[in-house]
Each structure stands twice: as structure tokens, then as C-alpha cells.
Amino acid sequence: MDYLTIRLPFNVDGGVAGELLSMAWLFRVAAHRVLAVAKQMQVLPGAKVGWVNVFRESAYGIIPNRRYADGAVTLVMGIYESCRALGVDFKGVELSDWLMFQQSELEYPAKSITLKPNYEFHVTTVRYDGSTGRVVLKPTISKTYKALLDAIITGRVEYMGRVVINGVGVRNNQLWVRGEVQVTVPMDVYYEYMARHRRNASKLIGGVDVNTDRINLAIIDEEGELRDTHTFWFSEASARGFPKHNAWGIIGMRIHELLDYAYRHGVKTLFLENRDSR
């Protein structure tokens, strides 16, 4: 099954910012520990359940939350799988400079990053002293995404939550954090509900050409005249050592951007390249 991730930006300060920052740092430390232990092993598990069984304890010792601990394990597993696919030496890989935390799988409701009916996300946090808390995030949500979030709740659709911190600073003597809540849902659910919400009465035609690092869109009218072209890049997702799970998230966002661009530019029908005919 394919999945797509939507991004919902937020800004918080004060105690909530501190809670998110501590949680993200601890998640990063847990991922570092799992990576270090995995590098020392001669043979690594071949499936997710094996990774979780072997490495959960290492992550849980830092994050006393099973879902977040498994999320750190899953992240490192994704790095390992990407290394194998790209022929990169796993033992030479280091984590990049990021701050985030995530669950490891889709569920309804997601226990640690929970979507509520009023478009709030109730997020479980772990503090530096090991104690746990719960904070509320109210991200900026468009009408279109509100319809999708409503559908998740009413349809009891399984989803996975992730919180990414994009910026940290001090404003008016208070810590502030800028970030986004990322919600991953099955792609067929996304398009089913988005299609119900959006209607398009235009008659332009779009052609899509997929490459290893980009998607090209060409738009023509009913007479076959070229009206517009646009390229959606995801070159970072094809870079050596880039985590496979994160790569699919980026590619999914570019697909969403393409569909949104096509809709806003009057495309009624899209045709995809048949790669088997090459």
C-alpha cells in the first residue's frame, strides 16, 4: 500500500515549546543509540518486527514510550534499507542535523500524536528527567485539509503522526518553536476524500512524465496546443544514503503539489506515462 503525508505548520512558545524540544532531542538521542548498536552487529534483522524486537530496549531506555521508541527504531531501519538499496556502507552513515519525533505505524486513533475533532493534536511528550506530559498543538489547516481530517475521524482511518521542528529561538524572553505536524494516511483514502471535496469543471489535459529525481507536467488544451509546463523536483530523495521512508514522504508531497498545481491551472484529466512501453 502507498501512503501520502500532509504537513500542517504550527508556532508555539513557552512551556509547550520546551516540551516539544525536549521530546525531539530525546528522540534524536534514541535514534543515535539504535544506530550505534546496529552498526556493531554482524547480521541485522530482515523485517520490521525483528528490528523492533532487537532494538526497542535500546530506544526505550531513553524514551519511555513504546510508540516513540519503535519510531526511532523504524527510522534507523529505513536508513539501513536505503543503504542496501543504494550500495552504501551502513557503518559509515551518520544522522543528519534534524529534530523530530514520530510513531512507528498507522493506527486509529494514534495514541501519542492524537488528532481530535476540533483539529487539535494532543501530543505526548517526554521531558529530560524522564517524566511524561501531554501538550496541545493547533496547526494552521486549510479548508481542504480540514475535510480530510474530518474524514479520518468519521471514517476511523488509521494514520501515523510525526512532529518536525524547523526552527527554534527566543522571543520576548520566551522559547519559541516553529514546526509542522505531519499526518501520514493511505494514498487511496487521501484521493478519495480530496476528490469529493474538490470539483473541477475545466477541460485542459495534463501529461505526466516520471523520472528518478523529478516529475514533469505538461498541460495542453483540447486543440493540442501547449499551455503550460512545470517540474516538481525530489532530487534529495534519490541521494545516496537518504532514508527510504523519508524519501517516499517527499515524493508523496511532490505528487500532491503536482495534483494541486494541475487543478489550480484548469486540468480536468491527467495522463501518466506508460514506462513499460519504452
PDB file of N, CA and C in Angstrom, residues 29-45 54-59 76 90-91:
ATOM      1  N   VAL A  29      18.490  11.360  20.312  1.00  0.00           N
ATOM      2  CA  VAL A  29      19.465  10.576  21.083  1.00  0.00           C
ATOM      3  C   VAL A  29      19.154   9.085  20.970  1.00  0.00           C
ATOM      4  N   ALA A  30      17.867   8.745  21.049  1.00  0.00           N
ATOM      5  CA  ALA A  30      17.466   7.340  20.925  1.00  0.00           C
ATOM      6  C   ALA A  30      17.834   6.784  19.552  1.00  0.00           C
ATOM      7  N   ALA A  31      17.611   7.574  18.506  1.00  0.00           N
ATOM      8  CA  ALA A  31      17.967   7.130  17.159  1.00  0.00           C
ATOM      9  C   ALA A  31      19.477   6.932  17.034  1.00  0.00           C
ATOM     10  N   HIS A  32      20.260   7.832  17.652  1.00  0.00           N
ATOM     11  CA  HIS A  32      21.717   7.683  17.644  1.00  0.00           C
ATOM     12  C   HIS A  32      22.127   6.385  18.336  1.00  0.00           C
ATOM     13  N   ARG A  33      21.479   6.091  19.467  1.00  0.00           N
ATOM     14  CA  ARG A  33      21.832   4.867  20.191  1.00  0.00           C
ATOM     15  C   ARG A  33      21.509   3.629  19.356  1.00  0.00           C
ATOM     16  N   VAL A  34      20.326   3.599  18.772  1.00  0.00           N
ATOM     17  CA  VAL A  34      19.946   2.452  17.943  1.00  0.00           C
ATOM     18  C   VAL A  34      20.912   2.300  16.772  1.00  0.00           C
ATOM     19  N   LEU A  35      21.273   3.416  16.150  1.00  0.00           N
ATOM     20  CA  LEU A  35      22.203   3.368  15.019  1.00  0.00           C
ATOM     21  C   LEU A  35      23.552   2.819  15.455  1.00  0.00           C
ATOM     22  N   ALA A  36      24.034   3.270  16.620  1.00  0.00           N
ATOM     23  CA  ALA A  36      25.335   2.814  17.111  1.00  0.00           C
ATOM     24  C   ALA A  36      25.322   1.316  17.401  1.00  0.00           C
ATOM     25  N   VAL A  37      24.257   0.836  18.027  1.00  0.00           N
ATOM     26  CA  VAL A  37      24.157  -0.597  18.332  1.00  0.00           C
ATOM     27  C   VAL A  37      24.045  -1.408  17.046  1.00  0.00           C
ATOM     28  N   ALA A  38      23.251  -0.913  16.095  1.00  0.00           N
ATOM     29  CA  ALA A  38      23.058  -1.633  14.835  1.00  0.00           C
ATOM     30  C   ALA A  38      24.365  -1.759  14.060  1.00  0.00           C
ATOM     31  N   LYS A  39      25.201  -0.726  14.112  1.00  0.00           N
ATOM     32  CA  LYS A  39      26.473  -0.766  13.391  1.00  0.00           C
ATOM     33  C   LYS A  39      27.412  -1.831  13.949  1.00  0.00           C
ATOM     34  N   GLN A  40      27.237  -2.185  15.214  1.00  0.00           N
ATOM     35  CA  GLN A  40      28.120  -3.160  15.847  1.00  0.00           C
ATOM     36  C   GLN A  40      27.715  -4.604  15.550  1.00  0.00           C
ATOM     37  N   MET A  41      26.532  -4.798  14.998  1.00  0.00           N
ATOM     38  CA  MET A  41      26.030  -6.143  14.754  1.00  0.00           C
ATOM     39  C   MET A  41      26.495  -6.664  13.395  1.00  0.00           C
ATOM     40  N   GLN A  42      26.831  -7.938  13.364  1.00  0.00           N
ATOM     41  CA  GLN A  42      27.275  -8.556  12.117  1.00  0.00           C
ATOM     42  C   GLN A  42      26.104  -8.847  11.184  1.00  0.00           C
ATOM     43  N   VAL A  43      24.981  -9.249  11.767  1.00  0.00           N
ATOM     44  CA  VAL A  43      23.785  -9.568  10.988  1.00  0.00           C
ATOM     45  C   VAL A  43      22.611  -8.794  11.567  1.00  0.00           C
ATOM     46  N   LEU A  44      21.860  -8.114  10.690  1.00  0.00           N
ATOM     47  CA  LEU A  44      20.712  -7.325  11.127  1.00  0.00           C
ATOM     48  C   LEU A  44      19.417  -7.999  10.694  1.00  0.00           C
ATOM     49  N   PRO A  45      18.330  -7.746  11.426  1.00  0.00           N
ATOM     50  CA  PRO A  45      17.044  -8.377  11.095  1.00  0.00           C
ATOM     51  C   PRO A  45      16.593  -8.024   9.681  1.00  0.00           C
ATOM     52  N   VAL A  54      14.679  -6.479  18.506  1.00  0.00           N
ATOM     53  CA  VAL A  54      16.101  -6.394  18.846  1.00  0.00           C
ATOM     54  C   VAL A  54      16.464  -5.047  19.465  1.00  0.00           C
ATOM     55  N   PHE A  55      15.894  -3.947  18.942  1.00  0.00           N
ATOM     56  CA  PHE A  55      16.392  -2.620  19.311  1.00  0.00           C
ATOM     57  C   PHE A  55      15.442  -1.792  20.184  1.00  0.00           C
ATOM     58  N   ARG A  56      14.239  -2.271  20.426  1.00  0.00           N
ATOM     59  CA  ARG A  56      13.301  -1.463  21.217  1.00  0.00           C
ATOM     60  C   ARG A  56      13.872  -1.101  22.582  1.00  0.00           C
ATOM     61  N   GLU A  57      14.501  -2.041  23.238  1.00  0.00           N
ATOM     62  CA  GLU A  57      15.032  -1.784  24.576  1.00  0.00           C
ATOM     63  C   GLU A  57      16.056  -0.656  24.560  1.00  0.00           C
ATOM     64  N   SER A  58      16.885  -0.605  23.521  1.00  0.00           N
ATOM     65  CA  SER A  58      17.894   0.458  23.428  1.00  0.00           C
ATOM     66  C   SER A  58      17.241   1.827  23.348  1.00  0.00           C
ATOM     67  N   ALA A  59      16.178   1.937  22.550  1.00  0.00           N
ATOM     68  CA  ALA A  59      15.489   3.221  22.403  1.00  0.00           C
ATOM     69  C   ALA A  59      14.623   3.536  23.615  1.00  0.00           C
ATOM     70  N   VAL A  76      15.833   4.215  11.900  1.00  0.00           N
ATOM     71  CA  VAL A  76      17.152   3.641  11.624  1.00  0.00           C
ATOM     72  C   VAL A  76      17.035   2.480  10.641  1.00  0.00           C
ATOM     73  N   PHE A  90      26.603   0.953   5.386  1.00  0.00           N
ATOM     74  CA  PHE A  90      25.757   1.364   6.509  1.00  0.00           C
ATOM     75  C   PHE A  90      26.586   1.828   7.698  1.00  0.00           C
ATOM     76  N   LYS A  91      27.721   1.203   7.933  1.00  0.00           N
ATOM     77  CA  LYS A  91      28.528   1.541   9.104  1.00  0.00           C
ATOM     78  C   LYS A  91      29.197   2.904   8.976  1.00  0.00           C
TER      79      LYS A  91
END
